[in-house]
């Protein structure tokens, strides 16, 4: 039985509208959300992006196919290798280029290392958004990322902008030092993931904050085209490595982990499990890697490449989800259309629906759990 | 039991705190790893212990393939630049940060002006790969901060940097022939 | 004449000598006035020195927890870093937002800092070393310590910034909530000690053993409530970096920001010192002089606070209030009842202590079990939610 308060005596309250971003510590770049708050509860949220728009798609139409490779590094600057890979795959489909065996193994090793790196970083930043203000998990994740980036730098010459995977293979063979270091790094990364697991998974504050927050229904996720760990954390077993097996993933024995809660905690667990599976793939690839040439198309041929008229869509399972490049060729040495199906943008589309009814603090957590890179959102 | 997860987390951070002091003790009288054998680049990865590079005192050597700014290589016999101003690098550059002008025909052709805008360069190495004369390579310099906007480097400067760098052949670390 | 110059008695001896010297040529009331002012100045100085040390320590602990070195450039091992920080803060431009309420904007840092500094008056720094040995010392501490809520509210309102306003809401909700469990825990201690004076509480622990050992459950309760009072992690919602950027001091810069910073660390020091007084036997300890024992214990407690800050994420505001009202207040009341009954019914102090300890362990297990069950239910409900 509730006491009826006469309307005149009731507290007159109003909603407030706040701008979260473009400069805000936890929007992962220059992202802006217009929040309407009733007290602390989010009643409306409007994402606004485009602050980092560089017009890569249009610029790419003015460059030759090989000149576009460095642009793909700059989409999702956390995982440059997989961006290169997706573009190379599209171009290989377009021009019908064969890839040597060894190059495929190198691609798999570096791509899976990128996945481990991205997932560890995502977990670290999720904790940062949750309020581990002194960055401890982020620093741990960065340390391991540094080791992985070291290997990528050793092979490609650059840490974050590798431009290493090109149509027809990879730029150059792995240096001699690479394999011994990788063999030591993989068990180390396993230990590190176990340590993160010990430190974070059972933490009661984390569970209180993350369980049941930002639930994404499987049906909505499929309708919105959400892919990657976010989709799989919602219970949909969809991984392009299995569903539309590209490269040599059909040779490896790995599982696609699935969680069914669809909340922030499930996404966290999903990333942890996927990082473990990636290490499994790397171990097998290290064991099986053959000797041989690493590219079927040296630079001097690639730079003069004129694919036949037509179109091709190459997609891979990037750490954040399905990353696709859609290329249309008019027979010249430049793409007629260069379209990027960017993962982060599509994963962001249901942000409003996930956040409604939660608190301000949850908004940053949910955004962190989606794991976006603004370079990929705005392109 | 509610609360054990919190204690586990605390134990991990405590182990890390102790680990940093263990590193300190291990290198004790020194404060920096000045011998170039920094743990960051150590082939043995470890879980606990400090990981910072204390930059001006400790410098990590770059990998041979590190892609820094462009340098020109000299012909070892004559000491002259190998560049013939063919303009392939200019055409290959995705950002248009190279400008070449030359004079002469055939083997006699020499660059009169070679401008390399390091401020616009994205270090993609496509100019080097396109070069048919084994004349340019990316160096391993990385301390590029400067006080003025003097980012356009000309040929003498690129040659001078090339002399400092040990690279003598294009792609010698890239497994190219 | 006995020798007053022992290390134990160092600070009091300096005071006595100074007083005797002043009494030689000044009237008695003036001597009292000067000596009182001197004590105030010394307390303020302790506050500022503590802030310098703590800000350095905070950065070093954060760095060490993250496999880093922390500040190490200015001075040997970076020891002069806090001075550089202080100079930087003092010479920064003082910006007052155009639309701010100037009066409350300028008043807020003063209220917060004064509220924080005043708590030092009752801290027992050592044997016979307390600025004002009030017989209601604890009550004074609790009352003055919560003065800063008003300052935070003023700051949040005066800045005319929505983030600051949210922070002010949180300040009022959180700090009022956690006054209650803090009060309940203090009452438990006071019942055992039989006095509200901080010095008497310390002396009572000499007799009965540290209250931390007698009442671990109450101690954990007090620890959490006090970290909420001090706005320390995991209850640092008011200045949540990742959510509301810096909360109430988002618009402050320069000297005024420095005052907030000062207040935060003075609160940390005072809160830890009070925790040492209430539960860890204050300045009691063998061999070393009492004031040194007090400092050592205080810094250990402060280290624990920093350690926690470097490990845990932050709790959400509704969870903070829920834990406050639904867990800590009932647990505090149960603890209060236990302490009262045990203390009155069992005359023998040793047996009473043992019974109290067992009851407290039971309290911890009970609360932990109930919270764990609630969490498990929530997690089971969340499982498969995406597919429904």
Tab-separated table of C-alpha atoms in Angstrom, chain C residues 3-358:
chain	number	residue	atom	x	y	z
C	3	UNK	CA	65.815	13.933	32.262
C	4	UNK	CA	62.987	14.877	29.893
C	5	UNK	CA	65.111	14.468	26.776
C	6	UNK	CA	64.252	10.942	25.699
C	7	UNK	CA	63.292	10.041	22.174
C	8	UNK	CA	59.960	8.905	23.510
C	9	UNK	CA	59.330	12.319	24.881
C	10	UNK	CA	61.128	14.386	22.238
C	11	UNK	CA	58.298	16.535	20.994
C	12	UNK	CA	56.772	17.190	24.394
C	13	UNK	CA	60.203	18.145	25.705
C	14	UNK	CA	60.645	20.715	22.965
C	15	UNK	CA	57.245	22.127	23.877
C	16	UNK	CA	58.051	22.298	27.564
C	17	UNK	CA	61.343	24.049	26.977
C	18	UNK	CA	59.706	26.541	24.667
C	19	UNK	CA	56.925	27.187	27.141
C	20	UNK	CA	59.357	27.756	30.020
C	21	UNK	CA	61.411	30.141	27.903
C	22	UNK	CA	58.352	32.133	26.842
C	23	UNK	CA	57.016	32.238	30.403
C	24	UNK	CA	60.182	34.059	31.398
C	25	UNK	CA	59.115	37.319	29.761
C	26	UNK	CA	55.481	37.025	28.670
C	27	UNK	CA	52.215	37.004	30.627
C	28	UNK	CA	50.648	33.590	31.149
C	29	UNK	CA	47.658	34.093	28.813
C	30	UNK	CA	49.934	35.116	25.978
C	31	UNK	CA	52.101	32.047	26.489
C	32	UNK	CA	49.036	29.814	26.281
C	33	UNK	CA	47.874	31.588	23.151
C	34	UNK	CA	51.257	31.304	21.459
C	35	UNK	CA	51.633	27.681	22.397
C	36	UNK	CA	48.158	26.844	21.069
C	37	UNK	CA	48.826	28.669	17.826
C	38	UNK	CA	52.111	26.818	17.557
C	39	UNK	CA	50.331	23.487	17.919
C	40	UNK	CA	47.931	24.495	15.158
C	41	UNK	CA	50.805	25.446	12.898
C	42	UNK	CA	52.563	22.167	13.632
C	43	UNK	CA	49.393	20.205	12.857
C	44	UNK	CA	48.963	22.047	9.566
C	45	UNK	CA	52.587	21.344	8.767
C	46	UNK	CA	52.081	17.657	9.540
C	47	UNK	CA	49.113	17.712	7.212
C	48	UNK	CA	51.048	19.201	4.341
C	49	UNK	CA	54.093	17.015	4.865
C	50	UNK	CA	51.830	13.991	5.016
C	51	UNK	CA	50.273	15.014	1.739
C	52	UNK	CA	53.669	15.365	0.094
C	53	UNK	CA	54.736	11.958	1.341
C	54	UNK	CA	51.443	10.307	0.490
C	55	UNK	CA	51.212	11.665	-3.028
C	56	UNK	CA	54.701	10.331	-3.669
C	57	UNK	CA	53.853	7.022	-2.067
C	58	UNK	CA	50.612	6.739	-4.026
C	59	UNK	CA	52.432	7.137	-7.295
C	60	UNK	CA	55.191	4.755	-6.328
C	61	UNK	CA	52.798	2.048	-5.138
C	62	UNK	CA	50.704	2.415	-8.281
C	63	UNK	CA	53.845	2.135	-10.367
C	64	UNK	CA	55.227	-0.878	-8.540
C	65	UNK	CA	51.905	-2.676	-8.784
C	66	UNK	CA	52.035	-2.135	-12.528
C	67	UNK	CA	55.642	-3.279	-13.041
C	68	UNK	CA	56.864	0.286	-13.434
C	69	UNK	CA	59.269	2.544	-11.543
C	70	UNK	CA	57.126	5.584	-10.894
C	71	UNK	CA	58.605	9.075	-10.677
C	72	UNK	CA	62.393	8.778	-10.637
C	73	UNK	CA	63.703	11.827	-12.448
C	74	UNK	CA	63.690	14.698	-9.991
C	75	UNK	CA	65.978	14.147	-7.066
C	76	UNK	CA	67.435	10.853	-5.898
C	77	UNK	CA	64.885	8.139	-6.719
C	78	UNK	CA	62.408	10.868	-7.589
C	79	UNK	CA	62.116	11.981	-3.999
C	80	UNK	CA	61.689	15.633	-4.928
C	81	UNK	CA	58.779	14.870	-7.221
C	82	UNK	CA	56.067	15.993	-4.752
C	83	UNK	CA	57.697	19.401	-4.525
C	84	UNK	CA	57.700	19.706	-8.271
C	85	UNK	CA	54.043	18.704	-8.277
C	86	UNK	CA	53.246	21.254	-5.597
C	87	UNK	CA	55.050	24.063	-7.423
C	88	UNK	CA	53.333	23.168	-10.643
C	89	UNK	CA	49.946	23.228	-8.990
C	90	UNK	CA	50.534	26.515	-7.244
C	91	UNK	CA	51.712	28.405	-10.296
C	92	UNK	CA	49.006	27.134	-12.595
C	93	UNK	CA	46.388	29.572	-13.780
C	94	UNK	CA	43.340	29.738	-11.578
C	95	UNK	CA	40.352	29.431	-13.875
C	96	UNK	CA	36.861	30.275	-12.699
C	97	UNK	CA	34.218	29.223	-15.205
C	98	UNK	CA	32.251	32.094	-16.645
C	99	UNK	CA	28.925	30.663	-15.532
C	100	UNK	CA	30.015	29.348	-12.149
C	101	UNK	CA	28.542	30.549	-8.894
C	102	UNK	CA	31.656	32.376	-7.830
C	103	UNK	CA	30.939	32.478	-4.129
C	104	UNK	CA	30.284	28.804	-3.623
C	105	UNK	CA	32.919	27.884	-6.201
C	106	UNK	CA	35.569	29.699	-4.180
C	107	UNK	CA	34.228	28.634	-0.818
C	108	UNK	CA	34.138	24.897	-1.499
C	109	UNK	CA	37.876	24.101	-1.377
C	110	UNK	CA	38.189	26.030	1.866
C	111	UNK	CA	35.385	24.109	3.560
C	112	UNK	CA	36.760	20.783	2.405
C	113	UNK	CA	40.292	21.523	3.534
C	114	UNK	CA	39.318	23.015	6.871
C	115	UNK	CA	37.073	20.067	7.594
C	116	UNK	CA	39.905	17.711	6.851
C	117	UNK	CA	42.574	19.550	8.837
C	118	UNK	CA	40.390	19.919	11.924
C	119	UNK	CA	40.299	16.169	12.386
C	120	UNK	CA	43.990	16.223	13.312
C	121	UNK	CA	43.163	17.826	16.646
C	122	UNK	CA	42.148	14.561	18.266
C	123	UNK	CA	44.622	12.162	16.705
C	124	UNK	CA	46.818	10.603	19.394
C	125	UNK	CA	50.212	10.781	17.723
C	126	UNK	CA	51.926	9.259	20.732
C	127	UNK	CA	51.866	8.950	24.482
C	128	UNK	CA	50.655	12.324	25.753
C	129	UNK	CA	50.828	13.645	22.241
C	130	UNK	CA	47.376	14.789	21.259
C	131	UNK	CA	46.561	18.377	20.407
C	132	UNK	CA	43.253	18.389	22.254
C	133	UNK	CA	42.537	15.446	24.506
C	134	UNK	CA	38.796	15.911	24.257
C	135	UNK	CA	36.696	13.499	26.258
C	136	UNK	CA	34.424	13.245	23.195
C	137	UNK	CA	37.312	12.874	20.768
C	138	UNK	CA	35.763	10.194	18.570
C	139	UNK	CA	32.478	12.044	18.319
C	140	UNK	CA	34.358	15.176	17.315
C	141	UNK	CA	36.265	13.230	14.675
C	142	UNK	CA	33.118	11.777	13.155
C	143	UNK	CA	31.349	15.144	13.199
C	144	UNK	CA	34.143	17.259	11.767
C	145	UNK	CA	35.182	14.604	9.264
C	146	UNK	CA	31.800	14.734	7.602
C	147	UNK	CA	31.968	18.510	7.244
C	148	UNK	CA	33.602	17.964	3.886
C	149	UNK	CA	30.335	16.660	2.439
C	150	UNK	CA	29.082	20.222	2.490
C	151	UNK	CA	32.206	21.349	0.696
C	152	UNK	CA	31.822	18.686	-1.966
C	153	UNK	CA	28.181	19.592	-2.475
C	154	UNK	CA	29.102	23.267	-2.734
C	155	UNK	CA	31.804	22.490	-5.242
C	156	UNK	CA	29.496	20.346	-7.329
C	157	UNK	CA	26.779	22.949	-7.326
C	158	UNK	CA	29.004	25.972	-7.738
C	159	UNK	CA	30.919	24.648	-10.741
C	160	UNK	CA	27.758	24.547	-12.822
C	161	UNK	CA	28.931	21.476	-14.582
C	162	UNK	CA	26.712	18.466	-15.002
C	163	UNK	CA	29.416	15.993	-14.168
C	164	UNK	CA	30.176	17.958	-11.018
C	165	UNK	CA	26.498	17.959	-10.166
C	166	UNK	CA	26.262	14.186	-10.516
C	167	UNK	CA	29.289	13.930	-8.277
C	168	UNK	CA	27.595	16.138	-5.703
C	169	UNK	CA	24.521	13.891	-5.721
C	170	UNK	CA	26.735	10.916	-5.206
C	171	UNK	CA	28.645	12.660	-2.433
C	172	UNK	CA	25.544	13.321	-0.420
C	173	UNK	CA	24.040	9.877	-0.963
C	174	UNK	CA	27.230	7.945	-0.316
C	175	UNK	CA	28.670	9.861	2.589
C	176	UNK	CA	25.389	10.023	4.480
C	177	UNK	CA	24.888	6.305	3.954
C	178	UNK	CA	28.286	5.411	5.306
C	179	UNK	CA	28.110	7.697	8.317
C	180	UNK	CA	25.753	5.145	9.853
C	181	UNK	CA	27.965	2.027	9.740
C	182	UNK	CA	30.980	4.090	10.754
C	183	UNK	CA	29.032	5.309	13.763
C	184	UNK	CA	27.923	1.781	14.655
C	185	UNK	CA	31.461	0.453	14.478
C	186	UNK	CA	32.760	3.301	16.585
C	187	UNK	CA	30.099	2.597	19.194
C	188	UNK	CA	31.288	-1.009	19.431
C	189	UNK	CA	34.819	0.177	20.102
C	190	UNK	CA	33.624	2.768	22.567
C	191	UNK	CA	31.618	0.172	24.470
C	192	UNK	CA	34.695	-1.984	24.937
C	193	UNK	CA	36.927	0.949	25.808
C	194	UNK	CA	34.403	2.682	27.978
C	195	UNK	CA	35.396	6.116	26.805
C	196	UNK	CA	35.036	8.463	23.862
C	197	UNK	CA	38.493	9.921	24.313
C	198	UNK	CA	41.029	8.716	21.765
C	199	UNK	CA	43.777	8.387	24.372
C	200	UNK	CA	41.587	6.269	26.634
C	201	UNK	CA	40.703	3.994	23.732
C	202	UNK	CA	44.386	3.381	23.080
C	203	UNK	CA	45.020	2.697	26.761
C	204	UNK	CA	42.070	0.312	26.882
C	205	UNK	CA	43.718	-1.706	24.133
C	206	UNK	CA	46.840	-2.017	26.237
C	207	UNK	CA	44.664	-3.757	28.772
C	208	UNK	CA	42.449	-5.930	26.563
C	209	UNK	CA	44.521	-6.476	23.434
C	210	UNK	CA	44.107	-4.815	20.089
C	211	UNK	CA	40.484	-4.470	19.155
C	212	UNK	CA	41.343	-5.720	15.675
C	213	UNK	CA	41.956	-9.125	17.227
C	214	UNK	CA	38.860	-8.971	19.381
C	215	UNK	CA	36.468	-7.827	16.675
C	216	UNK	CA	37.675	-8.692	13.166
C	217	UNK	CA	34.160	-8.495	11.773
C	218	UNK	CA	33.573	-5.017	13.082
C	219	UNK	CA	37.017	-4.071	11.813
C	220	UNK	CA	36.243	-5.175	8.249
C	221	UNK	CA	32.975	-3.281	8.438
C	222	UNK	CA	34.754	-0.192	9.657
C	223	UNK	CA	37.449	-0.564	7.040
C	224	UNK	CA	34.920	-0.592	4.203
C	225	UNK	CA	32.812	2.181	5.658
C	226	UNK	CA	35.865	4.297	6.338
C	227	UNK	CA	37.166	3.848	2.800
C	228	UNK	CA	33.770	5.062	1.620
C	229	UNK	CA	34.079	8.018	3.974
C	230	UNK	CA	37.554	8.794	2.732
C	231	UNK	CA	36.413	8.389	-0.891
C	232	UNK	CA	38.985	5.721	-1.516
C	233	UNK	CA	38.725	2.906	-3.997
C	234	UNK	CA	36.494	0.905	-4.431
C	235	UNK	CA	34.148	3.606	-3.183
C	236	UNK	CA	35.719	6.538	-5.026
C	237	UNK	CA	32.580	7.259	-6.987
C	238	UNK	CA	32.750	10.958	-6.437
C	239	UNK	CA	35.855	11.388	-8.507
C	240	UNK	CA	35.233	8.479	-10.848
C	241	UNK	CA	37.669	9.169	-13.640
C	242	UNK	CA	36.151	6.818	-16.127
C	243	UNK	CA	32.565	7.909	-15.608
C	244	UNK	CA	32.222	11.491	-14.492
C	245	UNK	CA	35.805	12.459	-15.284
C	246	UNK	CA	36.867	14.066	-12.024
C	247	UNK	CA	33.551	14.725	-10.367
C	248	UNK	CA	33.322	17.766	-8.185
C	249	UNK	CA	36.739	19.152	-9.033
C	250	UNK	CA	36.383	18.926	-12.776
C	251	UNK	CA	36.363	22.720	-13.118
C	252	UNK	CA	39.037	23.471	-10.552
C	253	UNK	CA	42.611	24.262	-11.399
C	254	UNK	CA	45.721	25.571	-9.756
C	255	UNK	CA	45.610	26.385	-6.074
C	256	UNK	CA	41.994	25.403	-5.565
C	257	UNK	CA	42.567	22.018	-7.079
C	258	UNK	CA	45.601	21.714	-4.843
C	259	UNK	CA	43.375	22.323	-1.841
C	260	UNK	CA	41.053	19.489	-2.851
C	261	UNK	CA	44.050	17.289	-3.363
C	262	UNK	CA	45.345	18.294	0.048
C	263	UNK	CA	42.006	17.529	1.658
C	264	UNK	CA	41.819	14.127	0.026
C	265	UNK	CA	45.173	13.027	1.380
C	266	UNK	CA	44.672	14.628	4.766
C	267	UNK	CA	41.471	12.609	4.979
C	268	UNK	CA	43.362	9.511	4.021
C	269	UNK	CA	45.989	10.089	6.669
C	270	UNK	CA	43.477	11.022	9.354
C	271	UNK	CA	41.210	8.114	8.511
C	272	UNK	CA	44.056	5.624	8.603
C	273	UNK	CA	45.348	7.131	11.826
C	274	UNK	CA	41.915	6.810	13.372
C	275	UNK	CA	41.709	3.219	12.216
C	276	UNK	CA	45.037	2.558	13.908
C	277	UNK	CA	43.775	4.243	17.052
C	278	UNK	CA	40.536	2.303	17.151
C	279	UNK	CA	41.682	-1.149	16.096
C	280	UNK	CA	45.466	-1.457	16.033
C	281	UNK	CA	46.383	-0.179	19.444
C	282	UNK	CA	47.319	3.343	18.385
C	283	UNK	CA	50.793	4.189	19.561
C	284	UNK	CA	51.221	1.002	21.585
C	285	UNK	CA	54.251	-1.067	20.779
C	286	UNK	CA	57.522	-2.314	22.190
C	287	UNK	CA	61.067	-0.870	21.857
C	288	UNK	CA	60.391	2.013	19.515
C	289	UNK	CA	59.070	5.360	20.712
C	290	UNK	CA	55.308	5.630	20.680
C	291	UNK	CA	55.000	8.292	17.979
C	292	UNK	CA	57.118	6.187	15.647
C	293	UNK	CA	54.906	3.181	16.245
C	294	UNK	CA	51.899	5.285	15.442
C	295	UNK	CA	53.408	6.469	12.157
C	296	UNK	CA	54.501	2.985	11.145
C	297	UNK	CA	51.070	1.513	11.756
C	298	UNK	CA	49.382	4.396	9.974
C	299	UNK	CA	51.535	3.990	6.912
C	300	UNK	CA	50.895	0.275	6.809
C	301	UNK	CA	47.162	0.960	6.789
C	302	UNK	CA	47.630	3.605	4.111
C	303	UNK	CA	49.601	1.121	2.054
C	304	UNK	CA	46.711	-1.313	2.262
C	305	UNK	CA	44.362	1.374	0.997
C	306	UNK	CA	46.680	2.100	-1.922
C	307	UNK	CA	47.140	-1.565	-2.642
C	308	UNK	CA	43.379	-1.993	-2.845
C	309	UNK	CA	43.118	1.020	-5.090
C	310	UNK	CA	45.582	-0.548	-7.486
C	311	UNK	CA	43.715	-3.802	-7.695
C	312	UNK	CA	39.990	-3.246	-7.651
C	313	UNK	CA	37.472	-1.609	-9.919
C	314	UNK	CA	34.863	0.747	-8.620
C	315	UNK	CA	31.418	-0.144	-7.323
C	316	UNK	CA	28.382	1.367	-8.985
C	317	UNK	CA	26.423	4.007	-7.099
C	318	UNK	CA	23.248	1.955	-6.583
C	319	UNK	CA	25.349	-0.968	-5.374
C	320	UNK	CA	27.176	1.309	-2.980
C	321	UNK	CA	23.904	2.441	-1.464
C	322	UNK	CA	22.508	-1.087	-1.485
C	323	UNK	CA	25.548	-2.473	0.310
C	324	UNK	CA	25.441	0.444	2.708
C	325	UNK	CA	21.833	0.112	3.779
C	326	UNK	CA	21.113	-3.553	3.216
C	327	UNK	CA	24.365	-5.139	4.343
C	328	UNK	CA	26.510	-2.856	6.405
C	329	UNK	CA	23.874	-1.216	8.565
C	330	UNK	CA	22.242	-4.541	9.554
C	331	UNK	CA	25.635	-6.144	10.035
C	332	UNK	CA	26.704	-3.183	12.131
C	333	UNK	CA	23.587	-3.478	14.278
C	334	UNK	CA	24.161	-7.191	14.792
C	335	UNK	CA	27.755	-6.499	15.669
C	336	UNK	CA	26.669	-3.826	18.089
C	337	UNK	CA	24.264	-6.222	19.782
C	338	UNK	CA	26.924	-8.935	20.007
C	339	UNK	CA	29.475	-6.574	21.464
C	340	UNK	CA	27.013	-5.176	23.989
C	341	UNK	CA	25.782	-8.554	25.206
C	342	UNK	CA	29.174	-10.154	25.379
C	343	UNK	CA	30.736	-7.213	27.135
C	344	UNK	CA	28.008	-7.003	29.743
C	345	UNK	CA	27.254	-10.690	30.297
C	346	UNK	CA	30.776	-12.050	30.537
C	347	UNK	CA	32.762	-10.441	33.287
C	348	UNK	CA	36.092	-12.114	32.639
C	349	UNK	CA	37.855	-10.067	30.027
C	350	UNK	CA	39.824	-12.886	28.457
C	351	UNK	CA	36.797	-15.134	27.977
C	352	UNK	CA	34.782	-12.169	26.757
C	353	UNK	CA	37.468	-11.471	24.173
C	354	UNK	CA	37.481	-15.044	22.912
C	355	UNK	CA	33.683	-15.154	22.695
C	356	UNK	CA	33.679	-11.825	20.895
C	357	UNK	CA	36.236	-13.109	18.413
C	358	UNK	CA	34.218	-16.234	17.666
